[in-house]
PDB file of N, CA and C in Angstrom:
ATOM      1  N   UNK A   1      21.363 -19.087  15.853  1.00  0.00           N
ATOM      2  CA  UNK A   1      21.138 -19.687  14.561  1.00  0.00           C
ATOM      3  C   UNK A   1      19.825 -20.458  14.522  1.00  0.00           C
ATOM      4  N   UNK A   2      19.603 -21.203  15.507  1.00  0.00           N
ATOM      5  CA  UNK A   2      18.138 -21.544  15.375  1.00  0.00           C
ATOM      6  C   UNK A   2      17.305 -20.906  15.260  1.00  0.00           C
ATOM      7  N   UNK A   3      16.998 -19.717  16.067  1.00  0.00           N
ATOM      8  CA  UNK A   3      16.014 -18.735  15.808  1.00  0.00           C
ATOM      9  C   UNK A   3      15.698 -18.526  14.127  1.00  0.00           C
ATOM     10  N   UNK A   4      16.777 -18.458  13.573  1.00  0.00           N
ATOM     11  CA  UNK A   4      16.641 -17.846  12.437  1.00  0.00           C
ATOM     12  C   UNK A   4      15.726 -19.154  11.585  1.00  0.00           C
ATOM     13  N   UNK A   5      15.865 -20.582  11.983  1.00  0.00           N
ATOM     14  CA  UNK A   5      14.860 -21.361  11.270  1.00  0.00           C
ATOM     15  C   UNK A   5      13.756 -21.441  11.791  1.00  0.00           C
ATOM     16  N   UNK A   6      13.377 -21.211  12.882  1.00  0.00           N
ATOM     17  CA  UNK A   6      12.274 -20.939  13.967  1.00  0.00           C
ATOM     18  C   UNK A   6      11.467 -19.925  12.710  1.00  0.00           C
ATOM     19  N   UNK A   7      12.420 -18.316  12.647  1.00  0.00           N
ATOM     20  CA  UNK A   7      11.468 -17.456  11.604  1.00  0.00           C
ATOM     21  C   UNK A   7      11.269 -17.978  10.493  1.00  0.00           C
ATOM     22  N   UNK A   8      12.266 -18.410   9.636  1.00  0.00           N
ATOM     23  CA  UNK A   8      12.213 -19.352   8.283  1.00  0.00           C
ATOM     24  C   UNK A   8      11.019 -20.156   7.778  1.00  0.00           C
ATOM     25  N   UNK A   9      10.681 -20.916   9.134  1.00  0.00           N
ATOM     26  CA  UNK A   9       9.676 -22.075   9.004  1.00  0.00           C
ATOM     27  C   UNK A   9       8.157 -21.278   9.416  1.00  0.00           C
ATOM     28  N   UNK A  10       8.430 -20.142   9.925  1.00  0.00           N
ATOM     29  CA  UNK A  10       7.091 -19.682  10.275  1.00  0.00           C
ATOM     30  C   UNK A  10       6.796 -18.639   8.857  1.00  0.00           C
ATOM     31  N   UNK A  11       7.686 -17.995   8.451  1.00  0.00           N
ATOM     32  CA  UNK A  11       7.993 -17.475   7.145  1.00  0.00           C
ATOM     33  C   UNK A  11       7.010 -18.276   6.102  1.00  0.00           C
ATOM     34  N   UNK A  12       7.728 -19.128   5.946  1.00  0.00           N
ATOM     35  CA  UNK A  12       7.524 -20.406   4.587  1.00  0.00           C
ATOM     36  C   UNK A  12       6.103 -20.540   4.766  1.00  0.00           C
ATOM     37  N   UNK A  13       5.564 -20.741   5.984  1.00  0.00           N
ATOM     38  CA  UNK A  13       3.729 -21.596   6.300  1.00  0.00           C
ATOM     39  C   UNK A  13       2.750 -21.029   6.299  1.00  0.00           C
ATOM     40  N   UNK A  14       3.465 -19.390   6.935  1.00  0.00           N
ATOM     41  CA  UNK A  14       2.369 -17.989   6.427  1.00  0.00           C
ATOM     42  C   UNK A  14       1.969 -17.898   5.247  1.00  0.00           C
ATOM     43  N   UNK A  15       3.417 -17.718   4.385  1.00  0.00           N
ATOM     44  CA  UNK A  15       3.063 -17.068   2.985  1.00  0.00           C
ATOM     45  C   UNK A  15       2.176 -18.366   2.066  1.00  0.00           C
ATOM     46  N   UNK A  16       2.701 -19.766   2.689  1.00  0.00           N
ATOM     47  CA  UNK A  16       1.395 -20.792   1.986  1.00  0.00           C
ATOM     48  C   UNK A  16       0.522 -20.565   2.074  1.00  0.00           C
ATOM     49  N   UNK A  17       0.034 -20.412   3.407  1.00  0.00           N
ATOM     50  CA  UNK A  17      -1.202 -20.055   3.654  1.00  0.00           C
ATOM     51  C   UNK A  17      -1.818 -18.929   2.726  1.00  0.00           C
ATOM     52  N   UNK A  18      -1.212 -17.974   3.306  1.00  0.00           N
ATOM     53  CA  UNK A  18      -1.761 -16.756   2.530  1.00  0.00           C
ATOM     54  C   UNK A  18      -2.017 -16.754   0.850  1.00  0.00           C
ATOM     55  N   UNK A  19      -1.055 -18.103   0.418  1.00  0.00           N
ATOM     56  CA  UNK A  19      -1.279 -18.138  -1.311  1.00  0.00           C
ATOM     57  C   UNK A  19      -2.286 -18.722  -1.261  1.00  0.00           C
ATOM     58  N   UNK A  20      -3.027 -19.688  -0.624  1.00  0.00           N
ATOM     59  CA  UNK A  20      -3.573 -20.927  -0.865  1.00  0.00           C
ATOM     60  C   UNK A  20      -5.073 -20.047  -0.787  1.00  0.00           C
ATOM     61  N   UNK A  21      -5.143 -19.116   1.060  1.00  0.00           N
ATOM     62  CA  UNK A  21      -6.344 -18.202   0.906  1.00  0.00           C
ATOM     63  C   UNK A  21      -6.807 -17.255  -0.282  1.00  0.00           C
ATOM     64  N   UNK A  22      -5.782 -16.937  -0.686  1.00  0.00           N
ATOM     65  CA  UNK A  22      -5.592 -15.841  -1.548  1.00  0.00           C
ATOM     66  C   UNK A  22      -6.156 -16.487  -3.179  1.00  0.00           C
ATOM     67  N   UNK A  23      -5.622 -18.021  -3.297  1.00  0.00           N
ATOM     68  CA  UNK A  23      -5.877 -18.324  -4.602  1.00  0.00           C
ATOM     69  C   UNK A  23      -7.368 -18.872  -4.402  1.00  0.00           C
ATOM     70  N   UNK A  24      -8.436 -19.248  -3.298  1.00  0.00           N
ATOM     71  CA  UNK A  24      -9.686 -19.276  -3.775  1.00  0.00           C
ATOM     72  C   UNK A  24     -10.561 -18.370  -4.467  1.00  0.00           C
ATOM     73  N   UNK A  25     -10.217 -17.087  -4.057  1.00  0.00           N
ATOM     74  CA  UNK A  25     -11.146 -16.329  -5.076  1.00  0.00           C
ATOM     75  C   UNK A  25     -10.505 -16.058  -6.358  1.00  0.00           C
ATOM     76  N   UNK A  26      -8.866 -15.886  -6.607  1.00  0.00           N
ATOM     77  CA  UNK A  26      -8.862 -15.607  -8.049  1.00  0.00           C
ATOM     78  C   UNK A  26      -7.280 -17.201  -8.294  1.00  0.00           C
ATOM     79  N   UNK A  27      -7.354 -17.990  -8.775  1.00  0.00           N
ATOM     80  CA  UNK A  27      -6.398 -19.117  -8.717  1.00  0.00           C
ATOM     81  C   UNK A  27      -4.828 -18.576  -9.188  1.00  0.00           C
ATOM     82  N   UNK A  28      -4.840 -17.499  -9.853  1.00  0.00           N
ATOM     83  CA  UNK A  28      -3.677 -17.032 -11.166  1.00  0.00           C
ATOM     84  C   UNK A  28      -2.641 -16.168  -9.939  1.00  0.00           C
ATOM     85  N   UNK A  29      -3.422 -15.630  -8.514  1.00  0.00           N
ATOM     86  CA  UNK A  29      -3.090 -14.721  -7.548  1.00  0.00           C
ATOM     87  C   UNK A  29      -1.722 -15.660  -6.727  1.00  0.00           C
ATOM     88  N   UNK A  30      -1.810 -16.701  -6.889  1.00  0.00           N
ATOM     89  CA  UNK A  30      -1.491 -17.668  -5.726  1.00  0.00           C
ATOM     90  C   UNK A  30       0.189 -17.485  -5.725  1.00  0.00           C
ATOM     91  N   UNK A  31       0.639 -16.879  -6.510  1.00  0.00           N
ATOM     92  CA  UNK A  31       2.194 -16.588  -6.573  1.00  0.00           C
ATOM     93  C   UNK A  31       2.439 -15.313  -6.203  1.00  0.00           C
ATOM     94  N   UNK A  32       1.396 -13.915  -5.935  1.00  0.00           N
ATOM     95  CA  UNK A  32       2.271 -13.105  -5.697  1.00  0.00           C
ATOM     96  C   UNK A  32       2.815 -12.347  -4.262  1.00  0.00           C
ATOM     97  N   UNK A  33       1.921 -13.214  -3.400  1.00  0.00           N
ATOM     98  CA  UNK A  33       2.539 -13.355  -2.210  1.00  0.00           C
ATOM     99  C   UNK A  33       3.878 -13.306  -1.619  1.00  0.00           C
ATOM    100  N   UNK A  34       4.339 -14.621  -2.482  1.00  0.00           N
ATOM    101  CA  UNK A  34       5.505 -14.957  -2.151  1.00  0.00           C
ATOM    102  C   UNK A  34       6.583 -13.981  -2.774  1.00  0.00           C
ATOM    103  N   UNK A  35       6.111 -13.806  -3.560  1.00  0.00           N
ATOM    104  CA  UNK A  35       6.709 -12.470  -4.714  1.00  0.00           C
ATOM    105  C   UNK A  35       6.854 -10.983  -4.284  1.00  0.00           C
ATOM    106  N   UNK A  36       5.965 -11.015  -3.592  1.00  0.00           N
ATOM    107  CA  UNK A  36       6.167  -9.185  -2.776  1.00  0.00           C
ATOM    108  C   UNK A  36       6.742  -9.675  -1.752  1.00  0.00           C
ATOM    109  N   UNK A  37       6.958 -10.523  -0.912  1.00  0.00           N
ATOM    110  CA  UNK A  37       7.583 -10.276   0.085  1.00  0.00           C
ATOM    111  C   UNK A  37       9.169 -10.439  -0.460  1.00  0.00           C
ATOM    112  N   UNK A  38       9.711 -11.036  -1.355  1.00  0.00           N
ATOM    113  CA  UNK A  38      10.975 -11.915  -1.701  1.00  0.00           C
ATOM    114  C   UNK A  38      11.193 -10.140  -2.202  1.00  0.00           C
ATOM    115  N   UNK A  39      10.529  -9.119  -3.296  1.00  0.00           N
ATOM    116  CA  UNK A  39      10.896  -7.966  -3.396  1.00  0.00           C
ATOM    117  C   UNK A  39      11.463  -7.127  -2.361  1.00  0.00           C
ATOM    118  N   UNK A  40      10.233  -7.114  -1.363  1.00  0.00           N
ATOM    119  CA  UNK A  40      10.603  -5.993  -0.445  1.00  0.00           C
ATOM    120  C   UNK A  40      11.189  -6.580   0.947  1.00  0.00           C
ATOM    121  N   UNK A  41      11.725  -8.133   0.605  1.00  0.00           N
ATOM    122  CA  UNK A  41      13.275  -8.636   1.496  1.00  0.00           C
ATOM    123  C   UNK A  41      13.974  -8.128   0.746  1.00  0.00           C
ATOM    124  N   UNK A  42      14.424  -7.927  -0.870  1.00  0.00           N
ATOM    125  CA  UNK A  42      15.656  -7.345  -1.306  1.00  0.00           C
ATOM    126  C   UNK A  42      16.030  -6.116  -0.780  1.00  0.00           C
ATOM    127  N   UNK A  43      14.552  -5.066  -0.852  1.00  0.00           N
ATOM    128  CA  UNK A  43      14.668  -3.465  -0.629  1.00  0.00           C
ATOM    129  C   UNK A  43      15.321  -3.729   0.772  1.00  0.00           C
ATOM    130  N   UNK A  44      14.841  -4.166   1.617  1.00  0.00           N
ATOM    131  CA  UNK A  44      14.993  -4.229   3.098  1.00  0.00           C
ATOM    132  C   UNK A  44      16.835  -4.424   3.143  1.00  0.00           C
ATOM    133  N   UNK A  45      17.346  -5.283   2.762  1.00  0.00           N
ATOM    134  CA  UNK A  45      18.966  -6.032   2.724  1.00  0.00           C
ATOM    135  C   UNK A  45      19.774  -4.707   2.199  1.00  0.00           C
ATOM    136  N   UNK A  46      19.500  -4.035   1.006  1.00  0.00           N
ATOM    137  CA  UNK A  46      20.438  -2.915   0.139  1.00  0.00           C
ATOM    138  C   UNK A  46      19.692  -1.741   1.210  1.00  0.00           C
ATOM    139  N   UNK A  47      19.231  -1.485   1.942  1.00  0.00           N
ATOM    140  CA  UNK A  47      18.681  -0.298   3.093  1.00  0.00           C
ATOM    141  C   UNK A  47      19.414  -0.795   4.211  1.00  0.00           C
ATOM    142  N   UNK A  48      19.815  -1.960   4.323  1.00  0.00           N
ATOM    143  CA  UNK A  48      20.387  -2.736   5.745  1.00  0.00           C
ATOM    144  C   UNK A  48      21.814  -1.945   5.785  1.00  0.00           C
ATOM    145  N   UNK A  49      22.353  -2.308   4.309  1.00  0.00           N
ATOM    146  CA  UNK A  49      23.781  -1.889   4.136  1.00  0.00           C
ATOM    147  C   UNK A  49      24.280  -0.370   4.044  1.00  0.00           C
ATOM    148  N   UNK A  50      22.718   0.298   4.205  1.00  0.00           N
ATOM    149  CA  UNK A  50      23.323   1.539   4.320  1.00  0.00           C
ATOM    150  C   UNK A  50      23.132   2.150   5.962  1.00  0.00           C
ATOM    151  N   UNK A  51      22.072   1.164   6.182  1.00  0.00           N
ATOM    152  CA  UNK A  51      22.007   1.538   7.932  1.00  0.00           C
ATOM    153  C   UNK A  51      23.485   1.062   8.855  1.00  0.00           C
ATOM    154  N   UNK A  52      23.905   0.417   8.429  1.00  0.00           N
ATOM    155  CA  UNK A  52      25.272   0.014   8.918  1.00  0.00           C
ATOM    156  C   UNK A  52      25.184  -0.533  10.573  1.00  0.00           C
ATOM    157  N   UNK A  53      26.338  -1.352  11.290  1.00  0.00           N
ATOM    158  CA  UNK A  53      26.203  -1.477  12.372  1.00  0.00           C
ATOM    159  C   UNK A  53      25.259  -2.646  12.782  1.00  0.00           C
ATOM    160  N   UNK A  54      25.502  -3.004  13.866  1.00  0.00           N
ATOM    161  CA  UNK A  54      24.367  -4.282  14.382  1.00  0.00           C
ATOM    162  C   UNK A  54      22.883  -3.924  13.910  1.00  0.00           C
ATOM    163  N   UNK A  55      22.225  -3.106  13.942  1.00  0.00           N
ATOM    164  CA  UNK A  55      20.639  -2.432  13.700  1.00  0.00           C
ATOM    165  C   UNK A  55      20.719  -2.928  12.041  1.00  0.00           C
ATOM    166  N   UNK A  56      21.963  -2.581  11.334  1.00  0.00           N
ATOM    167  CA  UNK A  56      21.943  -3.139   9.995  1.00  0.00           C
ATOM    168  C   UNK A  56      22.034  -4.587   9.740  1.00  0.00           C
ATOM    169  N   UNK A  57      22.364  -5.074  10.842  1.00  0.00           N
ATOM    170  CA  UNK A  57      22.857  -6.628  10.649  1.00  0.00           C
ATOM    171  C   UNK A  57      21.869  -7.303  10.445  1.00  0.00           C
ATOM    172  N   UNK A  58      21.489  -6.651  11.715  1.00  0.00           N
ATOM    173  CA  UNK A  58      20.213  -7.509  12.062  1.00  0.00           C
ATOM    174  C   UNK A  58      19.096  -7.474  10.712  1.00  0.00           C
ATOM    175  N   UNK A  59      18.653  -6.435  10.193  1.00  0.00           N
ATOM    176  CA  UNK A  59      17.617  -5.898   9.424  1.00  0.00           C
ATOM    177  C   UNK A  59      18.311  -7.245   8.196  1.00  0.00           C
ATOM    178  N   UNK A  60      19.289  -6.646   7.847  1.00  0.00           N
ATOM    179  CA  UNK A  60      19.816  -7.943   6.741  1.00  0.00           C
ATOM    180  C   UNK A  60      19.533  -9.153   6.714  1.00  0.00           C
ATOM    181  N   UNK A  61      20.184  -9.476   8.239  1.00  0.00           N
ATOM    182  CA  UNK A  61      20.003 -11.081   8.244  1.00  0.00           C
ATOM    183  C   UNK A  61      18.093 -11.437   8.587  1.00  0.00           C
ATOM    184  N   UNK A  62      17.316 -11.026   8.807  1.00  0.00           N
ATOM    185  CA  UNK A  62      16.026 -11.748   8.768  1.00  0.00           C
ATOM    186  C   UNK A  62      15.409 -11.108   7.787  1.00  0.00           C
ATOM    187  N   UNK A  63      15.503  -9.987   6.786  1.00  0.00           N
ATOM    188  CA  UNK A  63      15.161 -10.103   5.544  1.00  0.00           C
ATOM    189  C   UNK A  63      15.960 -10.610   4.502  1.00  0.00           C
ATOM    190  N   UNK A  64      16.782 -10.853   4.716  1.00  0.00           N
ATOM    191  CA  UNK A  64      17.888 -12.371   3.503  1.00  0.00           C
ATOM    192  C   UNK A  64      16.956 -13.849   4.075  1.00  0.00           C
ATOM    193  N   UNK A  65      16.679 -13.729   5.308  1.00  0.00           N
ATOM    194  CA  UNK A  65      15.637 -15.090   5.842  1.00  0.00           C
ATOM    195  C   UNK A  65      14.582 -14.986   4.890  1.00  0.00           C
ATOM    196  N   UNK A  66      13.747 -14.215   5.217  1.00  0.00           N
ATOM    197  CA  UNK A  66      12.431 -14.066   4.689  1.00  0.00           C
ATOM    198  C   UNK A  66      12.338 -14.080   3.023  1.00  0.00           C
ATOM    199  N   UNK A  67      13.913 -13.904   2.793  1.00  0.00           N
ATOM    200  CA  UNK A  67      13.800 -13.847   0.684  1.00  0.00           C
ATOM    201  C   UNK A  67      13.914 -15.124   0.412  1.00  0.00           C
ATOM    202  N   UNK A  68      14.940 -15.949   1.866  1.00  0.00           N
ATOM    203  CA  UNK A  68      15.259 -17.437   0.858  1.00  0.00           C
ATOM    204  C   UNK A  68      13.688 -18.289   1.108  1.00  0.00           C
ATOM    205  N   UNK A  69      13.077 -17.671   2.290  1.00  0.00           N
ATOM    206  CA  UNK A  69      11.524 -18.596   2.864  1.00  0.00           C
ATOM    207  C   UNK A  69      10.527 -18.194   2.016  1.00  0.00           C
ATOM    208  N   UNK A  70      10.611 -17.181   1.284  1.00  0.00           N
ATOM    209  CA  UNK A  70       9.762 -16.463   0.067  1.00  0.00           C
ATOM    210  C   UNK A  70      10.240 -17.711  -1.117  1.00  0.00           C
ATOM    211  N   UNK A  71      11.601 -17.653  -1.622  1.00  0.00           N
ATOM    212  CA  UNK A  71      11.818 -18.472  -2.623  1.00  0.00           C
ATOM    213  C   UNK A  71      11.437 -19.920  -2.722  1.00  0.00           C
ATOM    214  N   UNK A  72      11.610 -20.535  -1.325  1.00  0.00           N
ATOM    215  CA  UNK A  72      11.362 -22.028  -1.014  1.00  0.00           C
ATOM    216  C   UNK A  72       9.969 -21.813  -0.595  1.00  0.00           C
ATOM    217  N   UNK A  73       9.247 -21.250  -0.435  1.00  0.00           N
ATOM    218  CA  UNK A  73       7.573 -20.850  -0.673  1.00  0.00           C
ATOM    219  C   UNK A  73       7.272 -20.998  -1.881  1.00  0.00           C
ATOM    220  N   UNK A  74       7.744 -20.126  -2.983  1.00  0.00           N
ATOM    221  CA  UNK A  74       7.147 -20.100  -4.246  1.00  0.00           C
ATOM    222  C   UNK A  74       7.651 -21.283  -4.788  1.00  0.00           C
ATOM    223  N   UNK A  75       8.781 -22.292  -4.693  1.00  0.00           N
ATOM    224  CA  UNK A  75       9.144 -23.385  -5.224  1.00  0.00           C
ATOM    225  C   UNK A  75       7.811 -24.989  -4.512  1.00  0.00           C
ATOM    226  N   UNK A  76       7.395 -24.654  -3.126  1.00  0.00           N
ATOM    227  CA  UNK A  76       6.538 -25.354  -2.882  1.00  0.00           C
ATOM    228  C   UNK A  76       4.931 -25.484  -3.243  1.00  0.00           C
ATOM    229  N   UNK A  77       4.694 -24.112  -3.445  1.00  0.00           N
ATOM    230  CA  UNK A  77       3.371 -24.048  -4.071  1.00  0.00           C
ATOM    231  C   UNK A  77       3.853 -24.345  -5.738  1.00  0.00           C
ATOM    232  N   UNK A  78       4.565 -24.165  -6.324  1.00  0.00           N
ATOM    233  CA  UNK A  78       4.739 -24.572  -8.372  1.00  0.00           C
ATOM    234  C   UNK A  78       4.811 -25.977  -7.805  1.00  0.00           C
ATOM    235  N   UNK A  79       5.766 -26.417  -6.644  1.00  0.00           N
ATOM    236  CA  UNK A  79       5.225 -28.110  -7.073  1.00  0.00           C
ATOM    237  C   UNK A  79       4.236 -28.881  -6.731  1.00  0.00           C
ATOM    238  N   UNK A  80       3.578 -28.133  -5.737  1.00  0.00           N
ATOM    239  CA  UNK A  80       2.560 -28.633  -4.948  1.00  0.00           C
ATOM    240  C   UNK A  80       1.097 -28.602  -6.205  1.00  0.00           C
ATOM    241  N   UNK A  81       1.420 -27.298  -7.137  1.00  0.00           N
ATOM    242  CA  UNK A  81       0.423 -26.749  -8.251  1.00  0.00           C
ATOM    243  C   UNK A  81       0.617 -27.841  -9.042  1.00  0.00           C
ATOM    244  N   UNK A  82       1.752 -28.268  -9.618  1.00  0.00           N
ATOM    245  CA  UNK A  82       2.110 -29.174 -10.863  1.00  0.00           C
ATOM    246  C   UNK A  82       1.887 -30.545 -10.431  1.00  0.00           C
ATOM    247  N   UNK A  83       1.836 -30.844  -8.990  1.00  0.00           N
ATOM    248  CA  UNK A  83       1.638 -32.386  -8.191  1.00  0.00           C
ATOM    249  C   UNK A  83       0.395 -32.558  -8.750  1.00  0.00           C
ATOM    250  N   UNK A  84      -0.667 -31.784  -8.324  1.00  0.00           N
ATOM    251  CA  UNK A  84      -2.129 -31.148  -8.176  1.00  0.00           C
ATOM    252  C   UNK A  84      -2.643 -31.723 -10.218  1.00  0.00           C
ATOM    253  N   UNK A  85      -1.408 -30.585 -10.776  1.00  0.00           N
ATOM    254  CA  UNK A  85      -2.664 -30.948 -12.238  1.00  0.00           C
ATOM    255  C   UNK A  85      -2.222 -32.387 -12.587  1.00  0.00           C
ATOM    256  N   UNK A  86      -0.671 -32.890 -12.461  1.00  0.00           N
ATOM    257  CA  UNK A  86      -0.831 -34.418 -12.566  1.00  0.00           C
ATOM    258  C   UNK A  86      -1.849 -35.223 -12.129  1.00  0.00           C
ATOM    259  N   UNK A  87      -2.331 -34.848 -11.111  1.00  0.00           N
ATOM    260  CA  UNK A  87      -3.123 -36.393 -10.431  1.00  0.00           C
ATOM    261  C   UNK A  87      -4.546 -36.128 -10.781  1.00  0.00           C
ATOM    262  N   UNK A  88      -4.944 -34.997 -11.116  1.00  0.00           N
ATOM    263  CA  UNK A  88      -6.137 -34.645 -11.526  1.00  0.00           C
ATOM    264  C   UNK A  88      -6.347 -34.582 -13.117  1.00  0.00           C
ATOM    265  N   UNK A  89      -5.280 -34.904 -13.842  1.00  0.00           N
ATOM    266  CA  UNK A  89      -5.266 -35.407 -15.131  1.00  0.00           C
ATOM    267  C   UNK A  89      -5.345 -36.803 -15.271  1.00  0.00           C
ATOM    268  N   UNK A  90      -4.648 -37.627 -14.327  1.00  0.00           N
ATOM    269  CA  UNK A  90      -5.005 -39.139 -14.819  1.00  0.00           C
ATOM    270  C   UNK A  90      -6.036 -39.508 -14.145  1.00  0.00           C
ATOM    271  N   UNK A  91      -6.502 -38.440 -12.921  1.00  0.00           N
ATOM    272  CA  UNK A  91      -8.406 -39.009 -12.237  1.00  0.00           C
ATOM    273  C   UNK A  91      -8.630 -38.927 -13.729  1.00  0.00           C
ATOM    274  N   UNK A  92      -8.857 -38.119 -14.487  1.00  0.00           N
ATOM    275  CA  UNK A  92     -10.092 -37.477 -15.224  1.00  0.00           C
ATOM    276  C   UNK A  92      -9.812 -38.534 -16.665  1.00  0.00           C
ATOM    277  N   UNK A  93      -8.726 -39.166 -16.606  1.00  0.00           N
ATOM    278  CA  UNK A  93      -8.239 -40.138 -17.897  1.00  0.00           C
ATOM    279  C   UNK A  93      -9.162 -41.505 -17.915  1.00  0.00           C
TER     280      UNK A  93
END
């Protein structure tokens, strides 16, 4: 069971990263990171259940990881975004 927050937390810090790189050249990009991977964790889970057996288990359980570290990704960058235009609205007040 730890392992699985071990991947979780390495999950979650990639895909920041990757929004945060991703949103210097175009800013509007910075969500879909988290968004393709949280997709193709679903595809991965409904393919798990047809692979059946431990090989299926497994495939399930660290892409059901990677959808909830996708979701709590995209919930940290909207607040980290909305933290961001608050404080840079009352600098500019």
């Amino acid at each position: 069971m730890g392992d699985l927050h071990i991947v979780s937390i390495i999950i979650i810090s990639s895909l920041i990263a990757l929004s945060y790189t991703l949103s210097r050249k175009k800013p509007t990009i910075k969500y879909i990171a988290p968004l393709i991977v949280g997709v193709i964790s679903v595809g991965v889970v409904i393919i798990s259940f047809l692979i059946g057996g431990w090989t299926g288990m497994r495939g399930g359980t660290i892409s059901f990881t990677a959808f909830i570290s996708s979701l709590i990704s995209l919930l940290i960058i909207s607040i980290a975004e909305s933290v961001k235009r608050k404080f840079s609205k009352n600098i500019h007040q």
